[in-house]
CSV table of C-alpha atoms and ligand atoms in Angstrom, one decimal:
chain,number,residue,atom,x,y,z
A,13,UNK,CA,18.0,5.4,-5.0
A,14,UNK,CA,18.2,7.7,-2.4
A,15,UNK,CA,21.4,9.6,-3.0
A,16,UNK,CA,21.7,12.9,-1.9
A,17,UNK,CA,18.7,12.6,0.6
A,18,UNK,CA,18.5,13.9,4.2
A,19,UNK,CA,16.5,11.7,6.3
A,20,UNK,CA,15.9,12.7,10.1
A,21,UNK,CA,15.3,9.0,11.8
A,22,UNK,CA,13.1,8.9,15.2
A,23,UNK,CA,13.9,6.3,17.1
A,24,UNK,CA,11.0,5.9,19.2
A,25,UNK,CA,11.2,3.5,22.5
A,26,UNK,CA,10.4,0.1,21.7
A,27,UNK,CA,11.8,-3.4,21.4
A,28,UNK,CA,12.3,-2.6,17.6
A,29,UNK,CA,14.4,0.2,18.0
A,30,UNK,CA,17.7,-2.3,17.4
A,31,UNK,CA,16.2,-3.0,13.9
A,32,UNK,CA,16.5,0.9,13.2
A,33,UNK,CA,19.9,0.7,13.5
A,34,UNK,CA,20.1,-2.0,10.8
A,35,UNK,CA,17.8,0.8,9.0
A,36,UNK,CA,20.4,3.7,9.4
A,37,UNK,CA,22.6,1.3,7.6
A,38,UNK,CA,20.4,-0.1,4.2
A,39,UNK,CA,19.2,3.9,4.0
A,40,UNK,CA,22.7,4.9,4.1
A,41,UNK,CA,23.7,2.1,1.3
A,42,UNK,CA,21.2,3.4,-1.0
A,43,UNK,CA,23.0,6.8,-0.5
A,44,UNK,CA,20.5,8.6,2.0
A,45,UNK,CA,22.3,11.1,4.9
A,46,UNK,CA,20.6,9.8,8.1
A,47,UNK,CA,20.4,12.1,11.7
A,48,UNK,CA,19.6,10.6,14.4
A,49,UNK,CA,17.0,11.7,16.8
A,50,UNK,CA,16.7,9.0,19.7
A,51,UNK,CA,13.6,9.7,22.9
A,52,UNK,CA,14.9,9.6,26.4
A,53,UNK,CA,13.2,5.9,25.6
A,54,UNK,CA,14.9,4.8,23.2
A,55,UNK,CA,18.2,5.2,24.6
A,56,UNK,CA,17.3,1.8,26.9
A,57,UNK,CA,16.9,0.0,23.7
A,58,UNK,CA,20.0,1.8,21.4
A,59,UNK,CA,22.7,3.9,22.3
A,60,UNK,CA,23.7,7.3,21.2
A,61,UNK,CA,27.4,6.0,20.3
A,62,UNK,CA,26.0,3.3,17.9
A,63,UNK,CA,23.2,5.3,16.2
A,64,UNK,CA,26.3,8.0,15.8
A,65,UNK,CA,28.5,5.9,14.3
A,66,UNK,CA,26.7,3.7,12.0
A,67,UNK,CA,24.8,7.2,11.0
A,68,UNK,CA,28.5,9.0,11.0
A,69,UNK,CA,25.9,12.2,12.1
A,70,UNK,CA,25.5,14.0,15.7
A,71,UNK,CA,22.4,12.5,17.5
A,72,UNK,CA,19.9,14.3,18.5
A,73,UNK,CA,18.8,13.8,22.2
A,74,UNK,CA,17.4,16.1,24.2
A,75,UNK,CA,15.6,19.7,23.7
A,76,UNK,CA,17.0,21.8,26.8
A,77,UNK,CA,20.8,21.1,25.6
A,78,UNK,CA,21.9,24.6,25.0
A,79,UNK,CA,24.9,23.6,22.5
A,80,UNK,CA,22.5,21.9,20.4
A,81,UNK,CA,20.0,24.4,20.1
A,82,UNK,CA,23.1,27.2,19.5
A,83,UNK,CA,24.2,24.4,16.7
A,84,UNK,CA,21.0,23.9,14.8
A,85,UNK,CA,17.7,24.6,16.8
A,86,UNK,CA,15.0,22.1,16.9
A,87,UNK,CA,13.1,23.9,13.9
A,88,UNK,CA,16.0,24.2,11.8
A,89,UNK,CA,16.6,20.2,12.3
A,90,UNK,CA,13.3,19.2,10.8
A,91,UNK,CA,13.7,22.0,8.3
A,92,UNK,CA,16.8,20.6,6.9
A,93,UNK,CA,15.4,17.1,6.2
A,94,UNK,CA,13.7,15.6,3.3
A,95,UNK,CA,11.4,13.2,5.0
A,96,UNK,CA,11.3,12.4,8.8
A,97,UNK,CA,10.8,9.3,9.8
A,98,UNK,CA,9.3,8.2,13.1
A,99,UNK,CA,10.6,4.0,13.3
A,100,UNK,CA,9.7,2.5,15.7
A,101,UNK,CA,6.5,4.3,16.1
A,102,UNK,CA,5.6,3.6,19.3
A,103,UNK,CA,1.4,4.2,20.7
A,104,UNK,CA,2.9,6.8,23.0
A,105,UNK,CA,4.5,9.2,20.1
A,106,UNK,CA,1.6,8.2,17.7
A,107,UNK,CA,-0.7,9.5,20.7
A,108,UNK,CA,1.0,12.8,21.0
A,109,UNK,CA,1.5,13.6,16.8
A,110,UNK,CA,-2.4,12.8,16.5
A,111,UNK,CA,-3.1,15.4,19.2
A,112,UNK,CA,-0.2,18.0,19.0
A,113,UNK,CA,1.9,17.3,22.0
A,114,UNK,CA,5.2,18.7,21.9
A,115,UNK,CA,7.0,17.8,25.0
A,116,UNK,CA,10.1,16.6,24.2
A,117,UNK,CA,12.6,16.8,21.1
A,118,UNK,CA,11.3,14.3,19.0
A,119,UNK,CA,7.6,15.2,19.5
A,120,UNK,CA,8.2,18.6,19.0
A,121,UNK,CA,10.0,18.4,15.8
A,122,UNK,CA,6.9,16.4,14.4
A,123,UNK,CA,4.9,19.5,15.4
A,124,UNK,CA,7.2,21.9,14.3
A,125,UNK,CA,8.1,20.4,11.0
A,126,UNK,CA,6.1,20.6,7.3
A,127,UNK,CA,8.0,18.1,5.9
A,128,UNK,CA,6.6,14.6,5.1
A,129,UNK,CA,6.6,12.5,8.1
A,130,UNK,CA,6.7,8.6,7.4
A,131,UNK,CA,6.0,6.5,10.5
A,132,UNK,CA,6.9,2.4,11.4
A,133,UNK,CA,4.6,1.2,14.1
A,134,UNK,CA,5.4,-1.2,16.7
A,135,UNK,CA,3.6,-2.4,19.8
A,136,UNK,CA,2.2,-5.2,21.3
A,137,UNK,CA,-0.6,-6.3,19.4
A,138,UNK,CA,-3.5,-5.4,21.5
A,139,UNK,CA,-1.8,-2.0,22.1
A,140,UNK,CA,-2.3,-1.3,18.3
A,141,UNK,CA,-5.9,-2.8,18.2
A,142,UNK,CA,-7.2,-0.7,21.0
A,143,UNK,CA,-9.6,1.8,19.9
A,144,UNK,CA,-7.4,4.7,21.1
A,145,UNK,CA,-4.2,3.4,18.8
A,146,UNK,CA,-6.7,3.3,16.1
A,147,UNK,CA,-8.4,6.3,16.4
A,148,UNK,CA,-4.9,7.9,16.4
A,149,UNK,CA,-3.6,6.5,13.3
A,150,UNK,CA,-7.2,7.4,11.6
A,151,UNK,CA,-6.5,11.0,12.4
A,152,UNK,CA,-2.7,10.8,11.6
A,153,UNK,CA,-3.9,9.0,8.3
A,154,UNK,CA,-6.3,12.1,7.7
A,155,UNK,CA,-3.3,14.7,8.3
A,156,UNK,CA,-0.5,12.8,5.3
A,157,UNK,CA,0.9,10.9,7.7
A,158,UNK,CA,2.7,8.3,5.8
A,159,UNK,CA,2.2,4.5,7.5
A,160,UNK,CA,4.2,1.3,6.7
A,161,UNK,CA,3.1,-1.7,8.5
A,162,UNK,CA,2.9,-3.2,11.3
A,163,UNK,CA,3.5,-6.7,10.0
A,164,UNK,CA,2.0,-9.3,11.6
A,165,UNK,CA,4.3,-12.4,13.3
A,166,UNK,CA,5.6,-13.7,16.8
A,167,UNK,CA,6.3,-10.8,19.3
A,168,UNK,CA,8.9,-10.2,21.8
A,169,UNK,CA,6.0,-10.5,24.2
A,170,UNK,CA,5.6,-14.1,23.5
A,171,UNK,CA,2.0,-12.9,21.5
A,172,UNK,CA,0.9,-13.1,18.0
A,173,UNK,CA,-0.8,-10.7,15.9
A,174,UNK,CA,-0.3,-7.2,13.9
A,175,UNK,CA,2.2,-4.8,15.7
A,176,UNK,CA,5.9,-5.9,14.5
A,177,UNK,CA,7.9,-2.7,13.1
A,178,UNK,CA,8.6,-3.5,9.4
A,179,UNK,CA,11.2,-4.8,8.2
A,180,UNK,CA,14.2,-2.0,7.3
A,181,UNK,CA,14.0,-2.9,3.8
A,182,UNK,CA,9.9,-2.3,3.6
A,183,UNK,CA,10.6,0.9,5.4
A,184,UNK,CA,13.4,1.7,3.1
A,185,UNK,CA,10.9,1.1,0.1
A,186,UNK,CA,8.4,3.0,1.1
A,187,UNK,CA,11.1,5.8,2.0
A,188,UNK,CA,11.8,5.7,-1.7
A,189,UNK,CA,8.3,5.9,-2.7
A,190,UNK,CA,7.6,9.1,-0.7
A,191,UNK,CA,11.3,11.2,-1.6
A,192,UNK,CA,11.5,9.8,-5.8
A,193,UNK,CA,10.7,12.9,-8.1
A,194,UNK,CA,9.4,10.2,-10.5
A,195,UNK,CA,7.1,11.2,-13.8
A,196,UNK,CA,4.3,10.8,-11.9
A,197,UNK,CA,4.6,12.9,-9.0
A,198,UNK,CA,1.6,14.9,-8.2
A,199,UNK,CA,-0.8,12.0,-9.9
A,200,UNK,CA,-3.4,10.5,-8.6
A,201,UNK,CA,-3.9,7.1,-9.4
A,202,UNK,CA,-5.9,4.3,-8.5
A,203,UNK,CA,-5.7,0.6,-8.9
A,204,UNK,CA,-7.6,-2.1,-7.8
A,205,UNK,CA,-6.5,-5.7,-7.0
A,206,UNK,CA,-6.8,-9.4,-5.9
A,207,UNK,CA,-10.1,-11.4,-6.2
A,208,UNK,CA,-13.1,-10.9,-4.5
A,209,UNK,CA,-14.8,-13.1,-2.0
A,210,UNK,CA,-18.6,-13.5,-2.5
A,211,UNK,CA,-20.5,-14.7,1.2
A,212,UNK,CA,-22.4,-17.8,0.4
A,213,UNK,CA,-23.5,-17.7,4.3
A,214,UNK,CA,-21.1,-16.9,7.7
A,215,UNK,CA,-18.9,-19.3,6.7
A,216,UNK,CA,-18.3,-20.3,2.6
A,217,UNK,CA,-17.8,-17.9,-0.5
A,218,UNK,CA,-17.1,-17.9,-3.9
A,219,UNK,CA,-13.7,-16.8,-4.7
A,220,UNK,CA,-11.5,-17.2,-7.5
A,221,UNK,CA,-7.8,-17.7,-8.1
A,222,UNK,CA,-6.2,-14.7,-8.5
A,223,UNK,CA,-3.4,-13.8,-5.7
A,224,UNK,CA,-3.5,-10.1,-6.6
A,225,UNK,CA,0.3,-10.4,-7.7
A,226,UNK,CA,0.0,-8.2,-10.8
A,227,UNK,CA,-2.0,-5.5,-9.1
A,228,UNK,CA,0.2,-4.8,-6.1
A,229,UNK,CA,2.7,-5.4,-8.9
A,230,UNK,CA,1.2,-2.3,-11.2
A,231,UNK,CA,0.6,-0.1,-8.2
A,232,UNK,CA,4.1,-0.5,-6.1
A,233,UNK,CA,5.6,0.8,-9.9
A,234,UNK,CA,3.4,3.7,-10.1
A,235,UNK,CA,4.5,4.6,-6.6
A,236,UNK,CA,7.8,4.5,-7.7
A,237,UNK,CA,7.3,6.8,-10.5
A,238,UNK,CA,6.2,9.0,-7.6
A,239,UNK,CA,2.3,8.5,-8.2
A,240,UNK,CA,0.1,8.8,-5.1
A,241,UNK,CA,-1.7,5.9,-5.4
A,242,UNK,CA,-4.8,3.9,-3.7
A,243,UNK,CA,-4.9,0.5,-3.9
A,244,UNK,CA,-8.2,-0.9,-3.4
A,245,UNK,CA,-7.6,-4.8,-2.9
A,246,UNK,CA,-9.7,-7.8,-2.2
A,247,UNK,CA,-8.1,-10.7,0.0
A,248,UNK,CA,-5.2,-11.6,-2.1
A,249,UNK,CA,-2.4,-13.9,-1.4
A,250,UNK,CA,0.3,-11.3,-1.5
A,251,UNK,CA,1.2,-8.6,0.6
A,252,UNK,CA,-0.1,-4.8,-0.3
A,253,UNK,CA,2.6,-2.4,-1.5
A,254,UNK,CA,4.5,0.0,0.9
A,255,UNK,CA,3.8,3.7,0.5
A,256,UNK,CA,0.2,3.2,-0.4
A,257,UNK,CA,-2.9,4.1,0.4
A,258,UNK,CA,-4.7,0.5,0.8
A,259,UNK,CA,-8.6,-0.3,1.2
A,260,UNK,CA,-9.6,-3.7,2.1
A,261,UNK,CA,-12.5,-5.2,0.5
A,262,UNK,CA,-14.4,-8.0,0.4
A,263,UNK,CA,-17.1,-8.1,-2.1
A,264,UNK,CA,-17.3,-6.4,-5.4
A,265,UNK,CA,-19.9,-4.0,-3.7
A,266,UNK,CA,-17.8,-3.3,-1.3
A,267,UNK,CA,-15.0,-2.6,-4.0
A,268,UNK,CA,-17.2,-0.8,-6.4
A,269,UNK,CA,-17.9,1.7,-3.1
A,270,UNK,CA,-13.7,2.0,-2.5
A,271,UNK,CA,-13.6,2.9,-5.8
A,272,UNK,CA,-15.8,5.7,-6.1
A,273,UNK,CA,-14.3,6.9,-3.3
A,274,UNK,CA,-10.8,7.0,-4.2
A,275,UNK,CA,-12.5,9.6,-7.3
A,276,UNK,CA,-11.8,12.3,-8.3
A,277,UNK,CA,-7.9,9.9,-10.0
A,278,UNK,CA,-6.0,10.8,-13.2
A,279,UNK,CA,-5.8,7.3,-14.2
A,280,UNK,CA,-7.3,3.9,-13.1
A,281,UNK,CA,-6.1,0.7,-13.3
A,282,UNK,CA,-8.4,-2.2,-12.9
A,283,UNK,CA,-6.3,-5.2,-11.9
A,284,UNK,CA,-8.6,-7.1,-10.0
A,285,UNK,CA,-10.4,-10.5,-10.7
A,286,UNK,CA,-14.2,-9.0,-9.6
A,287,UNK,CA,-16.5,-12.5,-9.6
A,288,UNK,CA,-19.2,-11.8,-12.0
A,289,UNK,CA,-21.9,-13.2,-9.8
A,290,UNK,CA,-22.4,-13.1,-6.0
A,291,UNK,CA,-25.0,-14.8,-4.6
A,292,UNK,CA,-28.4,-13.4,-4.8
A,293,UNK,CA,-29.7,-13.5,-1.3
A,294,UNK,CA,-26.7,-14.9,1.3
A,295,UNK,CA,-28.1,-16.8,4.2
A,296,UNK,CA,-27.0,-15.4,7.5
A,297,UNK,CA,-26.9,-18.6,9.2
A,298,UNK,CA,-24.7,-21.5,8.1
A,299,UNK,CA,-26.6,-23.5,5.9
A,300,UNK,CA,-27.1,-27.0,7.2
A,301,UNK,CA,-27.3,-30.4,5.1
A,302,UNK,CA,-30.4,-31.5,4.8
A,303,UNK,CA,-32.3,-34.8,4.0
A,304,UNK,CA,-34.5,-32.7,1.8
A,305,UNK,CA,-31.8,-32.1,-0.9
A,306,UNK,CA,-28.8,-30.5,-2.0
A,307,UNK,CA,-29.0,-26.1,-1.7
A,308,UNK,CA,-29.8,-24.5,-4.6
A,309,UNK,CA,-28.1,-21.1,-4.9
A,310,UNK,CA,-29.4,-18.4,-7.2
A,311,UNK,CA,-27.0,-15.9,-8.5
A,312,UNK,CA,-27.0,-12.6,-9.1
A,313,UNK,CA,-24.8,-10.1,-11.1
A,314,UNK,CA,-22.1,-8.4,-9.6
A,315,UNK,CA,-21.7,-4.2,-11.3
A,316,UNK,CA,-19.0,-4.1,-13.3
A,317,UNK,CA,-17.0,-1.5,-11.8
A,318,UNK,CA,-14.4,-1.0,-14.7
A,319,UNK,CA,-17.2,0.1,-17.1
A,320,UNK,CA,-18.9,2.5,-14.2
A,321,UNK,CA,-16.0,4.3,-14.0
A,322,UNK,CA,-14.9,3.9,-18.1
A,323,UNK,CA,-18.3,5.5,-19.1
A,324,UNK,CA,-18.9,7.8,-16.4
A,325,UNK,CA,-20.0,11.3,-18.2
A,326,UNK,CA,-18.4,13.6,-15.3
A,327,UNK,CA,-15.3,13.4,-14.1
A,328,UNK,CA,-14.1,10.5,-15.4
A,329,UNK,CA,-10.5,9.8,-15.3
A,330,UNK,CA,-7.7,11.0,-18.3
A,331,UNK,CA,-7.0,7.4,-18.7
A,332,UNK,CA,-9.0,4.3,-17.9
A,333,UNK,CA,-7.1,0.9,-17.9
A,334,UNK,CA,-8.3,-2.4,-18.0
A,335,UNK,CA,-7.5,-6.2,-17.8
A,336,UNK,CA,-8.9,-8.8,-19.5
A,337,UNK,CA,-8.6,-12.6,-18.2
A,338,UNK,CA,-9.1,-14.8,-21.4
A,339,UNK,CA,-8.8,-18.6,-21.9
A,340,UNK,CA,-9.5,-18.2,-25.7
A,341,UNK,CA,-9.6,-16.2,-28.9
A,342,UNK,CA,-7.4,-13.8,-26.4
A,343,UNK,CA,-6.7,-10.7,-28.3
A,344,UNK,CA,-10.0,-11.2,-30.2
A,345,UNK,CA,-11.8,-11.4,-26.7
A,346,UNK,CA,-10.2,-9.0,-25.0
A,347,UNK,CA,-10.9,-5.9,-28.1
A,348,UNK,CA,-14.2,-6.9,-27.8
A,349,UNK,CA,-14.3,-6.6,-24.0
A,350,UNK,CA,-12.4,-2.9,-24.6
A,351,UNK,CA,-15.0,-1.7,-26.6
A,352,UNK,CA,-17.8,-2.7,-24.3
A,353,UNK,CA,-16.5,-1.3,-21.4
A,354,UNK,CA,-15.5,1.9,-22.8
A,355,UNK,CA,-12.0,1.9,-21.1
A,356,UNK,CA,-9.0,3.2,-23.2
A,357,UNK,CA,-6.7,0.4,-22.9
A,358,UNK,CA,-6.9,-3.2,-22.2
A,359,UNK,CA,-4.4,-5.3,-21.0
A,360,UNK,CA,-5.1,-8.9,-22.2
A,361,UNK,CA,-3.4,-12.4,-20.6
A,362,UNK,CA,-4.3,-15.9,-21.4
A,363,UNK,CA,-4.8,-17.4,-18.2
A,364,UNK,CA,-5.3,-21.1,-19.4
A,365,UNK,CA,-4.3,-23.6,-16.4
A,366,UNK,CA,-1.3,-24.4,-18.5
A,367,UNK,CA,-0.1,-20.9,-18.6
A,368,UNK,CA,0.6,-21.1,-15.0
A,369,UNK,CA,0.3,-17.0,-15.0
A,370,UNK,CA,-3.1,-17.0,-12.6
A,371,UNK,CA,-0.6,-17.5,-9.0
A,372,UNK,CA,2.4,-17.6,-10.7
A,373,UNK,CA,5.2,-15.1,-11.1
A,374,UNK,CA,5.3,-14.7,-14.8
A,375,UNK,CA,2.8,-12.9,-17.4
A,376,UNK,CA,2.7,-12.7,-21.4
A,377,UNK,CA,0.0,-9.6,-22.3
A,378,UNK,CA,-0.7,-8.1,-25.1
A,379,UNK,CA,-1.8,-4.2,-24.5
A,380,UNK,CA,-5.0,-3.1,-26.9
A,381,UNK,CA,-5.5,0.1,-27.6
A,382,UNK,CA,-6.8,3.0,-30.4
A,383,UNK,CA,-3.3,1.9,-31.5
A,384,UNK,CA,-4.0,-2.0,-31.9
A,385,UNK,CA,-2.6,-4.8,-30.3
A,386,UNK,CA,0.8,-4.8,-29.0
A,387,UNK,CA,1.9,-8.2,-27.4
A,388,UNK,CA,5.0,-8.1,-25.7
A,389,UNK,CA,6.8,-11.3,-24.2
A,390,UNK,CA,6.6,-13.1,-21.1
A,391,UNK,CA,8.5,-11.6,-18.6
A,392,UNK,CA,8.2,-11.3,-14.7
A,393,UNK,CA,4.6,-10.6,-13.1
A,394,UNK,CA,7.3,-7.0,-11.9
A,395,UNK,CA,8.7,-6.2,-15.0
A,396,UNK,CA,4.9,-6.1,-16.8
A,397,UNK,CA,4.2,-3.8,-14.1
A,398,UNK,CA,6.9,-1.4,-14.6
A,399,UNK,CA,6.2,-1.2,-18.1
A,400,UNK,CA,2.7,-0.8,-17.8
A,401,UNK,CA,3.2,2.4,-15.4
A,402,UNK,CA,6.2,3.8,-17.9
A,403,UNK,CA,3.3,3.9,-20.7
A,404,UNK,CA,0.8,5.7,-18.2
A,405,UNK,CA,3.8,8.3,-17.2
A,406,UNK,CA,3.9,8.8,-20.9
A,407,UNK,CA,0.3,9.2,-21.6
A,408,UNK,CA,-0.2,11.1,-18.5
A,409,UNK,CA,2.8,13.6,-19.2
B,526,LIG,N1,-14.1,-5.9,-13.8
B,526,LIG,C1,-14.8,-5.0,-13.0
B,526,LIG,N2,-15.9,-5.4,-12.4
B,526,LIG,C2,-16.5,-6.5,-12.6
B,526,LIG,C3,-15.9,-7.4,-13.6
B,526,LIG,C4,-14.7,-7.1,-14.1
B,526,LIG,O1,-14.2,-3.9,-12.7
B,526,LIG,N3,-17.7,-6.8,-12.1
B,526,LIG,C5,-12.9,-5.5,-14.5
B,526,LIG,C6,-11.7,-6.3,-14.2
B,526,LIG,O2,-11.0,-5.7,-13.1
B,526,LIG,C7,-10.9,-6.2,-15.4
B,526,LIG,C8,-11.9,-6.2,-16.5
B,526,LIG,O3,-13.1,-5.7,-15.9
B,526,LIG,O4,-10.1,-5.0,-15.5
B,526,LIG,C9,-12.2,-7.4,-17.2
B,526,LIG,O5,-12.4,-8.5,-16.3
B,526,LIG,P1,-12.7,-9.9,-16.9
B,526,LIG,O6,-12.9,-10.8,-15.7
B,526,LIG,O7,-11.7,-10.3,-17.9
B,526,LIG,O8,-14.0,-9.7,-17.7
B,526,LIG,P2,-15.5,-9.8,-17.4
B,526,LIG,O9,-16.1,-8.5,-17.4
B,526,LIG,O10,-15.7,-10.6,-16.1
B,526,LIG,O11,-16.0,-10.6,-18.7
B,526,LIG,P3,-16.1,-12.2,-18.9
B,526,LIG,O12,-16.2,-12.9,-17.6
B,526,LIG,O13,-17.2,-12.3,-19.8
B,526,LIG,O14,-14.8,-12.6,-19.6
């Protein structure tokens, strides 16, 4: 996947750093050349003899050695890479990118370098929520900063929360998905995902049961084609793709606005179960029972955001992809739902209980379009998805 790639690894100073060796190792398996850089930090979590020899390279370790600079100077080292990566990202050297500082080697090859920088975060949880950690990843974010993670789990510091360094193989994924010359390089796309949660009052909503796993499906394949791609996801059940650019939502409002602001896109892919209704006016305190009945909620209709953006008269993207979730008369439903929407192809799946596809890994579809219906047979939730972003490739080339 990666053969023939040059990939110049900061190892930042942080409890994680050990799993970076691990990552020298699955980025070297899928053929990637790996230097080592390692922060006068670092080197209390890894040495320089293991990250030399599970790299086979020369680490890089400090900026004032005179034999390194005569060797290859610090601008040449980032020039000669493909993609740095910055893993373990720690909230010191996320501090200094997001303002410039260039005080040691590895801080001044991120200054120094044009080449794509991918970083792994990893502190202790309330070191990654404080506003200074997030107002540094915003303006990192803003320059093409590439982010994977944090996860969220048990940390070494006995907390819980966000601030675990992915794991080597994410990181190794979303590697991919920044250095692949796919079809799609250079394309814009959008998708959006998962269902949407309606508020009722603070504490119920309406939801529905879609765990989002053909969207993330759909956009992690158009990454891999090489597509830049925003994901715009309500609260699924399944974790967003690596290598994206991902906007929570709530509400379909709230996804309609994500939407229009991922635009200007050359294609769209609307994955997401949107509910049809929310509720007309939410109550902002927690509705109580009461002896004088049962609530009676009034509903009101959601916008449909697929046919916004299908029948917009300016700037409306080169190809507009829908899905439609049928229980009957599937293909017949679903042409019918093409044409009113206006978008150019729909995707159609039957997702009757006893198909088991709404949750479930598997998913039979039948793709409409000017062409007519092609139904293709039921395969992984993964390998829908990669077909579906071959036939955008191809009508995008
Ligand atoms: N969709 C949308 N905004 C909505 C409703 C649906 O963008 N408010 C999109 C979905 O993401 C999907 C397509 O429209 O791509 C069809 O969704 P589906 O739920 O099948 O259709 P509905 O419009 O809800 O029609 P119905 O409920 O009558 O089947």
């Amino acid at each position: 996947m990666l053969a023939g790639k040059r990939i110049l690894l900061i190892i930042g100073g942080g409890i994680a750093a050990f799993k970076s060796l691990d990552l020298i190792r699955k980025l070297r398996e899928q053929g990637a050349e790996v230097t080592p850089v390692l922060t006068k930090a670092s080197e209390e979590f890894v040495t320089p003899l293991s990250a030399s020899a599970l790299s086979a390279q020369k680490v890089y370790r400090d900026l004032f050695n005179l034999t390194d600079e005569a060797e290859m100077g610090h601008i040449e080292l980032s020039r000669a890479a493909d993609l740095i990566v910055v893993a373990p990202a720690t909230a010191d050297l996320m501090a200094k990118m997001a303002n410039g500082l260039a005080n040691d080697l590895a801080s001044t090859l991120l200054l120094a370098t044009d080449k794509r920088v991918l970083i792994a975060p990893s502190m202790n949880v309330r070191m990654w929520q404080h506003p200074a950690t997030q107002r540094n990843l915003a303006v990192l974010q803003a320059d093409g900063i590439l982010v994977t993670g944090p996860d969220e789990g048990d940390m070494a510091c006995g907390e819980y929360g966000p601030g675990r360094m992915s794991e080597p193989l994410a990181i190794v994924e979303a590697v991919a998905a920044a250095l692949v010359d796919g079809p799609l390089k250079g394309k814009k796309i959008l998708v959006t995902s998962g269902p949407t949660h309606e508020r009722i009052d603070p504490v119920r909503y309406i939801a529905n049961r879609s765990s989002g796993a053909q969207g993330t499906a759909v956009a992690r394949a158009l990454s891999a084609l090489g597509a830049e791609v925003t994901f715009v996801t309500g609260p699924a059940d399944v974790a967003p793709p690596e290598g994206v650019k991902v906007v929570a939502v709530q509400t379909a409002a709230e996804m309609l606005e994500a939407v229009q602001n991922a635009l200007p896109v050359d294609a769209a892919v609307f994955a997401a179960a949107v509910a049809d209704w929310r509720v007309a006016s939410a109550s902002n305190n927690k509705i109580k029972k009461s002896k004088a009945g049962l609530p009676k909620l009034e509903f009101a209709e959601n916008p449909d955001i697929l046919a916004s953006v299908a029948q917009m008269k300016k700037g409306r993207p080169g190809l507009v992809v829908g899905f439609a979730a049928e229980t009957q008369d599937v293909i017949e439903n679903a042409t019918a739902k093409r044409d009113r929407k206006g978008c150019d192809w729909i995707i159609a799946n039957d997702v009757s209980p006893e198909t088991g596809i709404m949750g479930g890994d598997e998913n039979a579809v039948t793709v409409i379009s000017d062409k007519g219906a092609d139904s293709w047979p039921r395969m992984s939730k993964a390998q829908v998805a990669a077909r579906i972003a071959a036939q955008i490739a191809e009508a995008l080339a």
